[in-house]
Amino acid sequence: IGSLKFLKVKSRATNVPLSPYSENALFGMGNPLLDISAVVDKDFLDKYGLKPNDQILAEDNHKALFEEIVKKSHVEYHAGGATQNSVKIAQWMLQEPHKVGTFFGCIGEDRFGEILKQKAREAHVDAHYYEQNSEPTGTCAACITGDNRSLVANLAAANCYKKEKHLDLESNWELVQKAKVYYIAGFFLTVSPESILKVAKHVSDNNKVFCMNLSAPFISQFFKEDLMKIMPYVDVLFGNETEAATFAKEQGFKTEDIAQIARDCQNLPKQNEKRRRVVVFTQGKDDTVATVTTFPVVDIDQSAIVDTNGAGDAFVGGFLSQLVVESPLEECIRAGHYAANVIIQRVGCTFPEKPDFH
């Protein structure tokens, strides 16, 4: 728990500790996507070769899926993308001040891009998008069946993020430097690992907190090399039980026990030895494993679950909201459980006007 604590930073002028709880204290960078969410049936999943509960990148054979899903009844559009969701949830949990959360990512100069900008403003997130016109704004089809969701991401513009054209710009890098807590989902490894590495090195060199998510099994399988280049800089590692198991298999861990996998992840090489790595694996309705102990989730009547899409992002967002204000690990996890519990009772990664978290 102590490894999550910040070094207190003092203002030279007043010698008063500066609160980490200020504008731009939380930095996120990832793939901004417009979620297109609809209830589908098993035939729809089978038609496009989808598993009920999975996350994949769209391929050529999924093109028709996006055309078909928008014709479904009760289609909903929400600002999405894993990291953007988590930053948005953290901001919602904190409420004030606005713009605690900063977000970087790439969008197109189009209607969907304008929707994402508007949604970020409504969520009081300080979004600075790299806008280009060679690719349209990315979308993610959320195919809902019962309690499950199968996500198919068409990155499009999100895949066009350029370090030298955005992250390296002085005004943008100053926003990066302002933060105390950083979160990047593993999904961004498919887009700009060099951007992640630049941020991660800054965080480590300045003894701040860098958080990452395993995000999906395919990241551990097909982006293993880039993932392991970043891993030494990771102070807090998130994932769910499926992602943890895949990571363990790919790394040659000789166990399928989630708690042991968490310990093995904690013991991977670490750049900043002032902070012990914290590993947090969620397991749906089962206890959350956090390196040294387990934490029960909030009990919920299964019939109250509307949509599990965004539950993992919400957990991370709740966790980050308390990490920013220097709460102990138990409170970070309690906030994560609270946020996830709210989100699964609503469609998409959406939330009421104000949280009821105490």
C-alpha atoms as a printed R data frame, in Angstrom:
    type eleno elety resid chain resno       x       y       z
1   ATOM     1    CA   ILE     A     1   0.000   0.000   0.000
2   ATOM     2    CA   GLY     A     2   2.838   2.353   0.845
3   ATOM     3    CA   SER     A     3   4.150   1.895  -2.678
4   ATOM     4    CA   LEU     A     4   1.105   3.810  -3.925
5   ATOM     5    CA   LYS     A     5   1.851   6.884  -1.824
6   ATOM     6    CA   PHE     A     6   3.126  10.021  -3.494
7   ATOM     7    CA   LEU     A     7   6.146  12.029  -2.596
8   ATOM     8    CA   LYS     A     8   4.766  15.297  -1.255
9   ATOM     9    CA   VAL     A     9   5.722  18.084  -3.610
10  ATOM    10    CA   LYS     A    10   6.272  21.502  -2.065
11  ATOM    11    CA   SER     A    11   5.904  24.890  -3.677
12  ATOM    12    CA   ARG     A    12   9.168  26.819  -3.499
13  ATOM    13    CA   ALA     A    13   7.327  30.084  -3.028
14  ATOM    14    CA   THR     A    14   5.154  29.083  -0.077
15  ATOM    15    CA   ASN     A    15   6.637  25.784   1.155
16  ATOM    16    CA   VAL     A    16   3.035  24.529   1.221
17  ATOM    17    CA   PRO     A    17   2.426  20.960  -0.038
18  ATOM    18    CA   LEU     A    18   0.812  21.000  -3.469
19  ATOM    19    CA   SER     A    19  -2.210  18.749  -3.662
20  ATOM    20    CA   PRO     A    20  -2.040  16.088  -6.390
21  ATOM    21    CA   TYR     A    21  -5.782  16.663  -6.601
22  ATOM    22    CA   SER     A    22  -5.721  19.462  -9.154
23  ATOM    23    CA   GLU     A    23  -6.298  20.073 -12.834
24  ATOM    24    CA   ASN     A    24  -4.420  17.620 -15.077
25  ATOM    25    CA   ALA     A    25  -3.319  15.458 -12.124
26  ATOM    26    CA   LEU     A    26  -4.406  12.325 -14.018
27  ATOM    27    CA   PHE     A    27  -3.067  11.649 -17.530
28  ATOM    28    CA   GLY     A    28  -4.480   9.091 -19.959
29  ATOM    29    CA   MET     A    29  -3.532   8.275 -23.536
30  ATOM    30    CA   GLY     A    30  -5.257   5.762 -25.783
31  ATOM    31    CA   ASN     A    31  -7.690   4.976 -28.576
32  ATOM    32    CA   PRO     A    32 -10.745   7.281 -28.606
33  ATOM    33    CA   LEU     A    33 -13.631   5.331 -30.128
34  ATOM    34    CA   LEU     A    34 -17.327   5.925 -30.588
35  ATOM    35    CA   ASP     A    35 -19.090   2.874 -29.116
36  ATOM    36    CA   ILE     A    36 -21.994   1.520 -31.159
37  ATOM    37    CA   SER     A    37 -23.899  -0.704 -28.757
38  ATOM    38    CA   ALA     A    38 -26.737  -3.098 -29.570
39  ATOM    39    CA   VAL     A    39 -28.291  -6.316 -28.297
40  ATOM    40    CA   VAL     A    40 -27.634  -9.165 -30.743
41  ATOM    41    CA   ASP     A    41 -28.271 -12.927 -30.783
42  ATOM    42    CA   LYS     A    42 -26.020 -15.984 -31.021
43  ATOM    43    CA   ASP     A    43 -26.576 -16.207 -34.792
44  ATOM    44    CA   PHE     A    44 -25.122 -12.700 -35.158
45  ATOM    45    CA   LEU     A    45 -22.027 -13.698 -33.142
46  ATOM    46    CA   ASP     A    46 -21.620 -16.917 -35.127
47  ATOM    47    CA   LYS     A    47 -22.003 -15.090 -38.437
48  ATOM    48    CA   TYR     A    48 -18.972 -12.927 -37.664
49  ATOM    49    CA   GLY     A    49 -17.000 -15.552 -35.733
50  ATOM    50    CA   LEU     A    50 -17.277 -13.732 -32.394
51  ATOM    51    CA   LYS     A    51 -17.004 -15.132 -28.866
52  ATOM    52    CA   PRO     A    52 -19.709 -13.892 -26.439
53  ATOM    53    CA   ASN     A    53 -17.162 -12.204 -24.136
54  ATOM    54    CA   ASP     A    54 -14.101 -10.953 -25.993
55  ATOM    55    CA   GLN     A    55 -12.273  -7.947 -27.412
56  ATOM    56    CA   ILE     A    56 -10.779  -8.042 -30.905
57  ATOM    57    CA   LEU     A    57  -9.602  -5.686 -33.631
58  ATOM    58    CA   ALA     A    58 -11.838  -5.571 -36.704
59  ATOM    59    CA   GLU     A    59 -10.664  -7.378 -39.828
60  ATOM    60    CA   ASP     A    60 -11.966  -7.242 -43.397
61  ATOM    61    CA   ASN     A    61 -14.662  -9.817 -42.668
62  ATOM    62    CA   HIS     A    62 -16.126  -7.542 -39.968
63  ATOM    63    CA   LYS     A    63 -16.838  -4.607 -42.288
64  ATOM    64    CA   ALA     A    64 -20.430  -5.741 -42.843
65  ATOM    65    CA   LEU     A    65 -20.864  -6.115 -39.067
66  ATOM    66    CA   PHE     A    66 -20.659  -2.349 -38.584
67  ATOM    67    CA   GLU     A    67 -23.185  -1.788 -41.366
68  ATOM    68    CA   GLU     A    68 -25.528  -4.386 -39.858
69  ATOM    69    CA   ILE     A    69 -25.325  -3.391 -36.201
70  ATOM    70    CA   VAL     A    70 -26.359   0.226 -36.812
71  ATOM    71    CA   LYS     A    71 -29.625  -1.099 -38.304
72  ATOM    72    CA   LYS     A    72 -30.530  -2.984 -35.110
73  ATOM    73    CA   SER     A    73 -33.340  -1.616 -32.980
74  ATOM    74    CA   HIS     A    74 -32.247   0.292 -29.853
75  ATOM    75    CA   VAL     A    75 -28.740   1.111 -31.068
76  ATOM    76    CA   GLU     A    76 -26.905   3.431 -28.678
77  ATOM    77    CA   TYR     A    77 -23.868   5.634 -29.323
78  ATOM    78    CA   HIS     A    78 -21.447   6.457 -26.511
79  ATOM    79    CA   ALA     A    79 -17.988   8.009 -26.274
80  ATOM    80    CA   GLY     A    80 -15.705   5.047 -25.720
81  ATOM    81    CA   GLY     A    81 -12.236   3.625 -25.884
82  ATOM    82    CA   ALA     A    82 -10.862   1.937 -22.762
83  ATOM    83    CA   THR     A    83  -8.534   4.641 -21.457
84  ATOM    84    CA   GLN     A    84 -10.906   7.488 -22.288
85  ATOM    85    CA   ASN     A    85 -13.674   5.632 -20.397
86  ATOM    86    CA   SER     A    86 -11.483   5.224 -17.311
87  ATOM    87    CA   VAL     A    87 -10.394   8.879 -17.279
88  ATOM    88    CA   LYS     A    88 -14.020   9.931 -17.688
89  ATOM    89    CA   ILE     A    89 -15.140   7.711 -14.778
90  ATOM    90    CA   ALA     A    90 -12.322   9.014 -12.561
91  ATOM    91    CA   GLN     A    91 -13.402  12.586 -13.305
92  ATOM    92    CA   TRP     A    92 -17.030  11.692 -12.519
93  ATOM    93    CA   MET     A    93 -16.022  10.121  -9.202
94  ATOM    94    CA   LEU     A    94 -14.015  13.217  -8.237
95  ATOM    95    CA   GLN     A    95 -16.527  15.787  -9.610
96  ATOM    96    CA   GLU     A    96 -14.446  18.850  -8.690
97  ATOM    97    CA   PRO     A    97 -12.289  20.449  -9.903
98  ATOM    98    CA   HIS     A    98 -13.121  19.913 -13.555
99  ATOM    99    CA   LYS     A    99 -10.318  18.712 -15.840
100 ATOM   100    CA   VAL     A   100  -8.498  16.599 -13.254
101 ATOM   101    CA   GLY     A   101  -8.249  14.123 -16.121
102 ATOM   102    CA   THR     A   102  -6.266  14.802 -19.300
103 ATOM   103    CA   PHE     A   103  -6.684  12.572 -22.357
104 ATOM   104    CA   PHE     A   104  -4.642  12.264 -25.593
105 ATOM   105    CA   GLY     A   105  -5.664  10.253 -28.661
106 ATOM   106    CA   CYS     A   106  -6.344  10.575 -32.382
107 ATOM   107    CA   ILE     A   107  -9.686  11.242 -34.108
108 ATOM   108    CA   GLY     A   108 -10.883  12.155 -37.582
109 ATOM   109    CA   GLU     A   109 -12.153  15.537 -38.714
110 ATOM   110    CA   ASP     A   110 -15.734  14.280 -38.964
111 ATOM   111    CA   ARG     A   111 -19.120  14.051 -37.223
112 ATOM   112    CA   PHE     A   112 -18.113  11.188 -34.931
113 ATOM   113    CA   GLY     A   113 -15.002  13.153 -33.949
114 ATOM   114    CA   GLU     A   114 -17.157  16.151 -33.048
115 ATOM   115    CA   ILE     A   115 -19.376  13.868 -30.923
116 ATOM   116    CA   LEU     A   116 -16.304  12.615 -29.020
117 ATOM   117    CA   LYS     A   117 -15.135  16.201 -28.394
118 ATOM   118    CA   GLN     A   118 -18.577  17.160 -27.134
119 ATOM   119    CA   LYS     A   119 -18.797  14.089 -24.885
120 ATOM   120    CA   ALA     A   120 -15.368  14.871 -23.394
121 ATOM   121    CA   ARG     A   121 -16.489  18.432 -22.626
122 ATOM   122    CA   GLU     A   122 -19.684  17.151 -20.998
123 ATOM   123    CA   ALA     A   123 -17.585  14.791 -18.843
124 ATOM   124    CA   HIS     A   124 -15.265  17.694 -17.869
125 ATOM   125    CA   VAL     A   125 -12.231  15.813 -19.203
126 ATOM   126    CA   ASP     A   126  -9.412  17.913 -20.675
127 ATOM   127    CA   ALA     A   127  -9.195  16.076 -24.011
128 ATOM   128    CA   HIS     A   128  -6.499  17.122 -26.477
129 ATOM   129    CA   TYR     A   129  -7.052  15.120 -29.647
130 ATOM   130    CA   TYR     A   130  -4.664  14.829 -32.549
131 ATOM   131    CA   GLU     A   131  -7.023  15.478 -35.468
132 ATOM   132    CA   GLN     A   132  -6.273  14.256 -38.994
133 ATOM   133    CA   ASN     A   133  -8.322  13.731 -42.150
134 ATOM   134    CA   SER     A   134  -6.771  10.600 -43.682
135 ATOM   135    CA   GLU     A   135  -8.875   8.213 -41.549
136 ATOM   136    CA   PRO     A   136 -12.362   8.551 -40.004
137 ATOM   137    CA   THR     A   137 -12.900   8.526 -36.230
138 ATOM   138    CA   GLY     A   138 -12.621   5.009 -34.810
139 ATOM   139    CA   THR     A   139 -15.641   2.984 -33.758
140 ATOM   140    CA   CYS     A   140 -16.236  -0.026 -31.521
141 ATOM   141    CA   ALA     A   141 -19.159  -2.394 -32.015
142 ATOM   142    CA   ALA     A   142 -20.370  -3.627 -28.630
143 ATOM   143    CA   CYS     A   143 -22.389  -6.759 -29.363
144 ATOM   144    CA   ILE     A   144 -24.459  -7.508 -26.260
145 ATOM   145    CA   THR     A   145 -25.868 -10.972 -25.481
146 ATOM   146    CA   GLY     A   146 -27.294 -11.368 -21.986
147 ATOM   147    CA   ASP     A   147 -24.568 -10.521 -19.441
148 ATOM   148    CA   ASN     A   148 -21.816 -10.732 -22.077
149 ATOM   149    CA   ARG     A   149 -20.350  -8.247 -24.495
150 ATOM   150    CA   SER     A   150 -18.189  -8.916 -27.528
151 ATOM   151    CA   LEU     A   151 -16.226  -5.859 -28.628
152 ATOM   152    CA   VAL     A   152 -15.004  -5.356 -32.184
153 ATOM   153    CA   ALA     A   153 -12.842  -2.253 -32.536
154 ATOM   154    CA   ASN     A   154 -12.271  -0.541 -35.869
155 ATOM   155    CA   LEU     A   155  -9.428   1.758 -34.803
156 ATOM   156    CA   ALA     A   156  -9.283   3.816 -38.027
157 ATOM   157    CA   ALA     A   157  -8.166   7.312 -36.887
158 ATOM   158    CA   ALA     A   158  -7.166   6.032 -33.425
159 ATOM   159    CA   ASN     A   159  -4.444   4.048 -35.201
160 ATOM   160    CA   CYS     A   160  -2.976   7.282 -36.652
161 ATOM   161    CA   TYR     A   161  -1.643   8.791 -33.408
162 ATOM   162    CA   LYS     A   162   1.821  10.256 -34.022
163 ATOM   163    CA   LYS     A   163   4.250  10.935 -31.174
164 ATOM   164    CA   GLU     A   164   6.187  13.598 -33.067
165 ATOM   165    CA   LYS     A   165   3.036  15.399 -34.233
166 ATOM   166    CA   HIS     A   166   1.261  15.491 -30.871
167 ATOM   167    CA   LEU     A   167   2.944  14.116 -27.741
168 ATOM   168    CA   ASP     A   168   6.260  15.850 -28.518
169 ATOM   169    CA   LEU     A   169   4.675  19.287 -28.960
170 ATOM   170    CA   GLU     A   170   5.788  21.530 -26.098
171 ATOM   171    CA   SER     A   171   2.277  22.558 -25.019
172 ATOM   172    CA   ASN     A   172   1.144  18.918 -24.915
173 ATOM   173    CA   TRP     A   173   4.252  17.631 -23.133
174 ATOM   174    CA   GLU     A   174   3.724  20.291 -20.456
175 ATOM   175    CA   LEU     A   175   0.326  18.668 -19.733
176 ATOM   176    CA   VAL     A   176   2.037  15.298 -19.409
177 ATOM   177    CA   GLN     A   177   4.525  16.751 -16.929
178 ATOM   178    CA   LYS     A   178   1.721  18.251 -14.793
179 ATOM   179    CA   ALA     A   179   0.255  14.845 -13.958
180 ATOM   180    CA   LYS     A   180   0.945  12.697 -10.882
181 ATOM   181    CA   VAL     A   181  -0.872   9.524 -11.954
182 ATOM   182    CA   TYR     A   182  -0.744   8.055 -15.474
183 ATOM   183    CA   TYR     A   183  -2.911   5.390 -17.071
184 ATOM   184    CA   ILE     A   184  -2.572   3.777 -20.499
185 ATOM   185    CA   ALA     A   185  -4.483   0.656 -21.534
186 ATOM   186    CA   GLY     A   186  -2.555  -2.110 -23.281
187 ATOM   187    CA   PHE     A   187  -4.662  -1.496 -26.397
188 ATOM   188    CA   PHE     A   188  -2.476   1.534 -27.216
189 ATOM   189    CA   LEU     A   189   0.516  -0.805 -27.720
190 ATOM   190    CA   THR     A   190  -0.970  -1.589 -31.134
191 ATOM   191    CA   VAL     A   191  -0.781   2.105 -32.070
192 ATOM   192    CA   SER     A   192   2.179   3.953 -30.546
193 ATOM   193    CA   PRO     A   193   4.456   1.988 -28.178
194 ATOM   194    CA   GLU     A   194   7.063   4.742 -28.561
195 ATOM   195    CA   SER     A   195   4.610   7.263 -27.064
196 ATOM   196    CA   ILE     A   196   3.914   4.957 -24.117
197 ATOM   197    CA   LEU     A   197   7.640   4.472 -23.519
198 ATOM   198    CA   LYS     A   198   8.335   8.204 -23.508
199 ATOM   199    CA   VAL     A   199   5.595   8.798 -20.908
200 ATOM   200    CA   ALA     A   200   6.601   5.752 -18.840
201 ATOM   201    CA   LYS     A   201  10.234   6.883 -18.639
202 ATOM   202    CA   HIS     A   202   9.160  10.362 -17.519
203 ATOM   203    CA   VAL     A   203   6.992   8.834 -14.788
204 ATOM   204    CA   SER     A   204   9.744   6.533 -13.550
205 ATOM   205    CA   ASP     A   205  12.430   9.241 -13.615
206 ATOM   206    CA   ASN     A   206  10.201  11.499 -11.511
207 ATOM   207    CA   ASN     A   207   8.943   8.821  -9.095
208 ATOM   208    CA   LYS     A   208   5.320   9.277 -10.117
209 ATOM   209    CA   VAL     A   209   2.751   6.473 -10.634
210 ATOM   210    CA   PHE     A   210   2.390   4.663 -13.975
211 ATOM   211    CA   CYS     A   211  -0.608   2.343 -14.414
212 ATOM   212    CA   MET     A   212  -1.250  -0.057 -17.273
213 ATOM   213    CA   ASN     A   213  -3.846  -2.638 -18.246
214 ATOM   214    CA   LEU     A   214  -3.350  -6.002 -19.957
215 ATOM   215    CA   SER     A   215  -6.605  -5.057 -21.766
216 ATOM   216    CA   ALA     A   216  -7.215  -8.208 -23.839
217 ATOM   217    CA   PRO     A   217  -5.674 -11.644 -24.400
218 ATOM   218    CA   PHE     A   218  -4.419 -10.703 -27.881
219 ATOM   219    CA   ILE     A   219  -2.174  -7.977 -26.419
220 ATOM   220    CA   SER     A   220  -0.201 -10.531 -24.365
221 ATOM   221    CA   GLN     A   221  -0.125 -12.910 -27.335
222 ATOM   222    CA   PHE     A   222   0.727 -10.710 -30.303
223 ATOM   223    CA   PHE     A   223   2.230  -7.546 -28.787
224 ATOM   224    CA   LYS     A   224   4.327  -9.342 -26.193
225 ATOM   225    CA   GLU     A   225   7.642  -7.687 -27.077
226 ATOM   226    CA   ASP     A   226   6.326  -4.121 -26.803
227 ATOM   227    CA   LEU     A   227   4.349  -5.000 -23.650
228 ATOM   228    CA   MET     A   228   7.467  -6.329 -21.930
229 ATOM   229    CA   LYS     A   229   9.460  -3.214 -22.883
230 ATOM   230    CA   ILE     A   230   6.919  -1.170 -20.906
231 ATOM   231    CA   MET     A   231   6.453  -3.614 -18.009
232 ATOM   232    CA   PRO     A   232   9.563  -2.490 -16.011
233 ATOM   233    CA   TYR     A   233   7.971   0.971 -15.725
234 ATOM   234    CA   VAL     A   234   4.544  -0.272 -14.557
235 ATOM   235    CA   ASP     A   235   3.707   0.602 -10.925
236 ATOM   236    CA   VAL     A   236   0.085  -0.625 -11.028
237 ATOM   237    CA   LEU     A   237  -0.943  -3.424 -13.408
238 ATOM   238    CA   PHE     A   238  -4.631  -4.106 -14.088
239 ATOM   239    CA   GLY     A   239  -6.323  -7.002 -15.852
240 ATOM   240    CA   ASN     A   240  -9.148  -9.507 -15.592
241 ATOM   241    CA   GLU     A   241  -8.836 -13.232 -14.945
242 ATOM   242    CA   THR     A   242  -8.803 -14.189 -18.652
243 ATOM   243    CA   GLU     A   243  -6.135 -11.629 -19.500
244 ATOM   244    CA   ALA     A   244  -4.069 -12.663 -16.467
245 ATOM   245    CA   ALA     A   245  -4.216 -16.335 -17.465
246 ATOM   246    CA   THR     A   246  -3.167 -15.557 -21.050
247 ATOM   247    CA   PHE     A   247  -0.317 -13.325 -19.876
248 ATOM   248    CA   ALA     A   248   0.892 -16.074 -17.514
249 ATOM   249    CA   LYS     A   249   0.821 -18.663 -20.294
250 ATOM   250    CA   GLU     A   250   2.714 -16.389 -22.707
251 ATOM   251    CA   GLN     A   251   5.325 -15.583 -20.046
252 ATOM   252    CA   GLY     A   252   5.824 -19.240 -19.116
253 ATOM   253    CA   PHE     A   253   4.530 -18.855 -15.542
254 ATOM   254    CA   LYS     A   254   3.930 -22.387 -14.324
255 ATOM   255    CA   THR     A   255   0.590 -21.671 -12.643
256 ATOM   256    CA   GLU     A   256  -3.062 -21.010 -13.442
257 ATOM   257    CA   ASP     A   257  -3.780 -19.644  -9.961
258 ATOM   258    CA   ILE     A   258  -4.745 -15.970 -10.318
259 ATOM   259    CA   ALA     A   259  -3.261 -14.928  -6.957
260 ATOM   260    CA   GLN     A   260   0.060 -16.593  -7.833
261 ATOM   261    CA   ILE     A   261   0.032 -14.989 -11.293
262 ATOM   262    CA   ALA     A   262  -0.419 -11.607  -9.561
263 ATOM   263    CA   ARG     A   263   2.612 -12.324  -7.349
264 ATOM   264    CA   ASP     A   264   4.666 -13.434 -10.367
265 ATOM   265    CA   CYS     A   265   3.724 -10.208 -12.187
266 ATOM   266    CA   GLN     A   266   4.718  -8.195  -9.136
267 ATOM   267    CA   ASN     A   267   8.162  -9.802  -9.170
268 ATOM   268    CA   LEU     A   268   8.927  -9.014 -12.829
269 ATOM   269    CA   PRO     A   269  11.881  -6.598 -13.275
270 ATOM   270    CA   LYS     A   270  11.122  -3.020 -12.183
271 ATOM   271    CA   GLN     A   271  12.872   0.228 -13.186
272 ATOM   272    CA   ASN     A   272  11.846   2.460 -10.258
273 ATOM   273    CA   GLU     A   273  12.636   0.370  -7.189
274 ATOM   274    CA   LYS     A   274  11.245   3.045  -4.837
275 ATOM   275    CA   ARG     A   275   7.783   1.685  -5.635
276 ATOM   276    CA   ARG     A   276   6.777  -1.972  -5.318
277 ATOM   277    CA   ARG     A   277   4.546  -2.974  -8.195
278 ATOM   278    CA   VAL     A   278   0.864  -3.463  -7.307
279 ATOM   279    CA   VAL     A   279  -1.088  -5.972  -9.402
280 ATOM   280    CA   VAL     A   280  -4.903  -5.883  -9.480
281 ATOM   281    CA   PHE     A   281  -6.868  -8.621 -11.253
282 ATOM   282    CA   THR     A   282 -10.675  -8.485 -11.337
283 ATOM   283    CA   GLN     A   283 -12.714 -11.676 -11.751
284 ATOM   284    CA   GLY     A   284 -16.233 -10.538 -12.599
285 ATOM   285    CA   LYS     A   285 -18.510 -11.428  -9.699
286 ATOM   286    CA   ASP     A   286 -15.678 -13.216  -7.860
287 ATOM   287    CA   ASP     A   287 -13.200 -11.555  -5.491
288 ATOM   288    CA   THR     A   288 -10.706  -9.046  -6.866
289 ATOM   289    CA   VAL     A   289  -7.105 -10.177  -6.384
290 ATOM   290    CA   ALA     A   290  -4.660  -7.423  -5.413
291 ATOM   291    CA   THR     A   291  -1.161  -8.909  -5.086
292 ATOM   292    CA   VAL     A   292  -1.240  -9.562  -1.361
293 ATOM   293    CA   THR     A   293  -4.908 -10.140  -0.627
294 ATOM   294    CA   THR     A   294  -8.410 -10.474  -2.104
295 ATOM   295    CA   PHE     A   295 -11.324  -8.048  -1.910
296 ATOM   296    CA   PRO     A   296 -14.980  -9.115  -2.270
297 ATOM   297    CA   VAL     A   297 -16.970  -7.296  -4.927
298 ATOM   298    CA   VAL     A   298 -20.280  -5.526  -4.262
299 ATOM   299    CA   ASP     A   299 -23.152  -8.042  -4.208
300 ATOM   300    CA   ILE     A   300 -25.688  -7.447  -6.956
301 ATOM   301    CA   ASP     A   301 -28.842  -9.197  -8.094
302 ATOM   302    CA   GLN     A   302 -27.906 -10.695 -11.486
303 ATOM   303    CA   SER     A   303 -31.228  -9.476 -12.909
304 ATOM   304    CA   ALA     A   304 -30.070  -5.872 -12.263
305 ATOM   305    CA   ILE     A   305 -27.169  -6.258 -14.698
306 ATOM   306    CA   VAL     A   306 -28.005  -4.412 -17.902
307 ATOM   307    CA   ASP     A   307 -24.665  -4.314 -19.747
308 ATOM   308    CA   THR     A   308 -21.173  -5.407 -18.645
309 ATOM   309    CA   ASN     A   309 -19.516  -3.357 -21.397
310 ATOM   310    CA   GLY     A   310 -17.205  -0.871 -19.680
311 ATOM   311    CA   ALA     A   311 -17.185  -2.630 -16.296
312 ATOM   312    CA   GLY     A   312 -13.418  -3.108 -16.384
313 ATOM   313    CA   ASP     A   313 -12.839   0.468 -17.530
314 ATOM   314    CA   ALA     A   314 -15.117   1.699 -14.742
315 ATOM   315    CA   PHE     A   315 -13.239  -0.326 -12.135
316 ATOM   316    CA   VAL     A   316  -9.973   1.279 -13.252
317 ATOM   317    CA   GLY     A   317 -11.574   4.752 -13.307
318 ATOM   318    CA   GLY     A   318 -12.873   4.368  -9.764
319 ATOM   319    CA   PHE     A   319  -9.483   3.063  -8.614
320 ATOM   320    CA   LEU     A   320  -7.641   5.970 -10.268
321 ATOM   321    CA   SER     A   321  -9.974   8.535  -8.687
322 ATOM   322    CA   GLN     A   322  -8.760   7.471  -5.248
323 ATOM   323    CA   LEU     A   323  -5.159   6.963  -6.315
324 ATOM   324    CA   VAL     A   324  -5.060  10.622  -7.375
325 ATOM   325    CA   VAL     A   325  -6.115  11.708  -3.875
326 ATOM   326    CA   GLU     A   326  -3.569   9.394  -2.222
327 ATOM   327    CA   SER     A   327  -6.066   6.961  -0.706
328 ATOM   328    CA   PRO     A   328  -4.801   3.550   0.492
329 ATOM   329    CA   LEU     A   329  -5.159   0.477  -1.699
330 ATOM   330    CA   GLU     A   330  -8.350  -0.731   0.019
331 ATOM   331    CA   GLU     A   331 -10.118   2.551  -0.806
332 ATOM   332    CA   CYS     A   332  -8.879   2.494  -4.415
333 ATOM   333    CA   ILE     A   333 -10.343  -0.981  -4.864
334 ATOM   334    CA   ARG     A   334 -13.574  -0.109  -3.042
335 ATOM   335    CA   ALA     A   335 -14.023   2.856  -5.409
336 ATOM   336    CA   GLY     A   336 -13.304   0.592  -8.367
337 ATOM   337    CA   HIS     A   337 -15.941  -1.882  -7.243
338 ATOM   338    CA   TYR     A   338 -18.437   0.932  -6.673
339 ATOM   339    CA   ALA     A   339 -17.914   2.450 -10.150
340 ATOM   340    CA   ALA     A   340 -18.134  -0.935 -11.900
341 ATOM   341    CA   ASN     A   341 -21.311  -1.738  -9.959
342 ATOM   342    CA   VAL     A   342 -22.926   1.494 -11.179
343 ATOM   343    CA   ILE     A   343 -21.884   1.000 -14.808
344 ATOM   344    CA   ILE     A   344 -23.141  -2.588 -15.211
345 ATOM   345    CA   GLN     A   345 -26.642  -1.438 -14.295
346 ATOM   346    CA   ARG     A   346 -26.686   0.974 -17.258
347 ATOM   347    CA   VAL     A   347 -26.219   0.694 -21.029
348 ATOM   348    CA   GLY     A   348 -22.671   1.489 -22.173
349 ATOM   349    CA   CYS     A   349 -20.054   3.163 -20.019
350 ATOM   350    CA   THR     A   350 -22.506   5.774 -18.725
351 ATOM   351    CA   PHE     A   351 -23.290   7.057 -15.247
352 ATOM   352    CA   PRO     A   352 -25.764   9.217 -13.294
353 ATOM   353    CA   GLU     A   353 -25.069  12.921 -12.731
354 ATOM   354    CA   LYS     A   354 -23.279  12.399  -9.416
355 ATOM   355    CA   PRO     A   355 -21.711   9.401  -7.641
356 ATOM   356    CA   ASP     A   356 -22.910   8.161  -4.259
357 ATOM   357    CA   PHE     A   357 -19.530   6.954  -3.035
358 ATOM   358    CA   HIS     A   358 -18.486   7.676   0.539
